[in-house]
Amino acid sequence: MGFADLLEEVGGFGRYQWLHVTLISFPGLMMASQNLLNNFISGMPAHHCSLPTNHSLHNLSLFYQVEEQQLLRVFIPPDSSGSRLDRCRRYVEPQWQLLAANSSANLSQLPTEGCLDGWTFDRSEFLSTTISEWGLVCSLRPLKQMIQTIYMGGVLTGAIVFGGLSDRFGRRSVLIWSYLLLAVLGCSSALSPSYSAYCIFRFLSGMAVSGIILNGVSLKVEWIPTKSRTIVGTLTSFFFTFGQMILAGLAYWLRDWRKLQVVVCAPQFLFFTYSWWYSESARWLVLNRRSEEALKTLHRVARINGKPEMVNKLTMEVLHSHMSKEIESSHSSFTAFDLLKTRGMRRISICLIAVWFSTSFAYYGLAMDLQKFGVSIYLMQIIFGAVDFPAKLFALATLSFLGRRVSQAGCLFLSAAIIFANIFVPSDMQTVRTVLACLGKAFTSASFTTVYLYTGELYPTIIRQTGMGFVSTFSRVGSMAAPAVLILDEVLPALPSLVYGGAAVLAGCFACFLPETLNMPLPDTIEDVEEKCTTLKSC
C-alpha cells in the first residue's frame, strides 16, 4: 500500500484534480513569454548613424528633389558587403558628389567616424526596444544578449534557492509567493530608468520564474494518480506552447518594450489571487510530520471529488498505515549531496544533468535568434510555437506506448540528426534551413516535455523538489551557454550546429541509462529508488 492507493480511494483523477491541474497550468501561458521575451524586448531594429545636428534629412530631400534613402549615401558609407548602409560609421564630411549618377569616387578612401550623434532606428518592426532606448548597438551590441544571460542566471539561482525552500516550507507556499514576486518585479522592470536597473529586475524575475515552474510541476505530479500522469503532463505542456503564440500576438500588437513587459507580467497578480485555493501536497505534509493537515486536505479532496463517505473511512491510522515506510524515512534531513550518495540516485542524477543541460542548450540555441531567418520575427515566433503541437502529440504517444526512456533518448537523437542535417543545406536555401530549424526546435521542445515528467517520477517525494531544482540548474547553465556558442560561426559557420547536435547525441546516450517509470507508482523514499534499481537491474 502507498499514497497512490489513497489517491484512488479519494476519487482518483476527479473533479478536484481537473481544477487543480488546470489552475496551476494557466500561468504556463505567461512562462513562455518570460523565457522568450528578449526576442522582442531587445529586438534589433535596422539602424544607421544619425546625421550631424545641423542637417535634416527631410529638408535636404525636399531641397535636392531626391529620395531620403538615396540622400543617406551622402552621409553613410556602405558596409563591407556593399549591399546596405553601414550601421556604425558615417562620413566625416557629407559627400555631395555621390548624388551624381556617374560618380566614381573611391568610397574606401573617404574618411569616416563613429556615430557621434547617436543612431536613427527604423520603427516599422519595433516602436521601441531596449536596443533603441539605450543604444545597445555597435560596440555595445553584446549587451543585448547579456540581458538574456542575466535572466537565465536568475532562473538558475532560483532553481537552487526555491528547490530547497519548497522541500522545507512546502510547494504551495513557495509557489504562491513566487507568483507575487514575478508580478511585482516584472511590472517594475517596465519602469527601469537604465540598462543596469533592468538587468537587476530581470535577474530577480528569473528567480521567481523558477519558483513557479518547479513548484507547479511538483504540486501537479503529487496530486495525480499514476495512470494519469503521462497524458496530464503532456497536455498541460500545451499551455507553454500556446504561450509562445500569445507572445507573438502581444508583441505584434504593442511593439513597445515597456508596454509588453507590463502586459506579460500583470496576469501574475490574478494567479496569485486564486492560488490560495490550492491544497498543499498531502505527501509532503505527511513526510514533514503534519499528518493532521494532510488528513484534512485529503478529506477536502474527497468531498470535491464526490466521495463524502471517505471522510469517515479515511482516518489517521489508515493514512499512517499507507505511508509508514515514507514516514520512517522522513525522520532524516536531505540535501543535494544526498542525490549523489547512493548508487541508484547517483546514476539518475548524472544522467538527468546531461539531459537537462543538452535539451536547454539546443532549445535556446535555436529559439533565441529569430531575426537570423530573414522572415518577420512575429511570424517566426508563431511558427516556432505551432510546431510544438505535433511534436508534443508525438511525445504523448511515445510516452504512453514506448515509455519514458525511449521517448527521452529518441527526442534527443532526432533533434541532433536534424541539427546536423542543416549543416549540409546551402545558405541560399533559406526556406529549407528554416523548416529544419523548426523541426529541430520541435523535438527539443518534446524533450523538455518528457524530462519534466520523467524527473518528477524518478526522484522520491522526500527529496523530489531538491532533486528537480538541482538537475534543472544545469538546464539554466545550458540556456546561458547557448548564446555564447553562436559567436563560433565567425570561426566556422557549421561549428555552432556541431556543438548543439553533439551535445544532444551525448545526452541521448545518457538517457538510455535511466530506469523506466511507465505505469509505476511514484517513489517516496531513497530506499524505494534503490530497491527498484536492484529489482529491475536498471541502475
PDB file of C-alpha atoms in Angstrom, residues 1 40 83 104 117 126 156 181 191 225 228 231 233 236 244 246 275 326 352 357 396 398 441 450 478 529:
ATOM      1  CA  MET A   1       0.000   0.000   0.000  1.00  0.00           C
ATOM      2  CA  PHE A  40      11.028  41.232 -28.733  1.00  0.00           C
ATOM      3  CA  SER A  83      24.530  45.985 -50.260  1.00  0.00           C
ATOM      4  CA  SER A 104      33.169  57.191 -59.500  1.00  0.00           C
ATOM      5  CA  ASP A 117      25.230  61.959 -32.642  1.00  0.00           C
ATOM      6  CA  PHE A 126       9.525  47.791 -33.390  1.00  0.00           C
ATOM      7  CA  LEU A 156      19.447  29.133 -12.335  1.00  0.00           C
ATOM      8  CA  LEU A 181       7.303  38.174  -6.765  1.00  0.00           C
ATOM      9  CA  LEU A 191       9.851  51.303 -15.106  1.00  0.00           C
ATOM     10  CA  PRO A 225      -2.748   9.169  -9.912  1.00  0.00           C
ATOM     11  CA  SER A 228      -2.985   9.731 -15.467  1.00  0.00           C
ATOM     12  CA  ILE A 231      -1.408  12.374 -20.541  1.00  0.00           C
ATOM     13  CA  GLY A 233       1.863  16.064 -18.049  1.00  0.00           C
ATOM     14  CA  THR A 236      -0.573  20.733 -19.680  1.00  0.00           C
ATOM     15  CA  GLN A 244       4.660  31.231 -27.361  1.00  0.00           C
ATOM     16  CA  ILE A 246       0.296  34.577 -27.463  1.00  0.00           C
ATOM     17  CA  SER A 275      -3.578  30.301  -5.901  1.00  0.00           C
ATOM     18  CA  GLU A 326       7.757   7.029   3.992  1.00  0.00           C
ATOM     19  CA  LEU A 352      19.487  13.819 -15.784  1.00  0.00           C
ATOM     20  CA  PHE A 357      21.755  20.671 -19.958  1.00  0.00           C
ATOM     21  CA  LEU A 396       2.479  11.792 -25.762  1.00  0.00           C
ATOM     22  CA  THR A 398       5.739   7.550 -27.336  1.00  0.00           C
ATOM     23  CA  LYS A 441      13.118  23.049 -32.147  1.00  0.00           C
ATOM     24  CA  THR A 450       9.468  14.448 -21.391  1.00  0.00           C
ATOM     25  CA  GLY A 478      22.767  25.272 -20.874  1.00  0.00           C
ATOM     26  CA  VAL A 529      14.611   4.103  -5.660  1.00  0.00           C
TER      27      VAL A 529
END
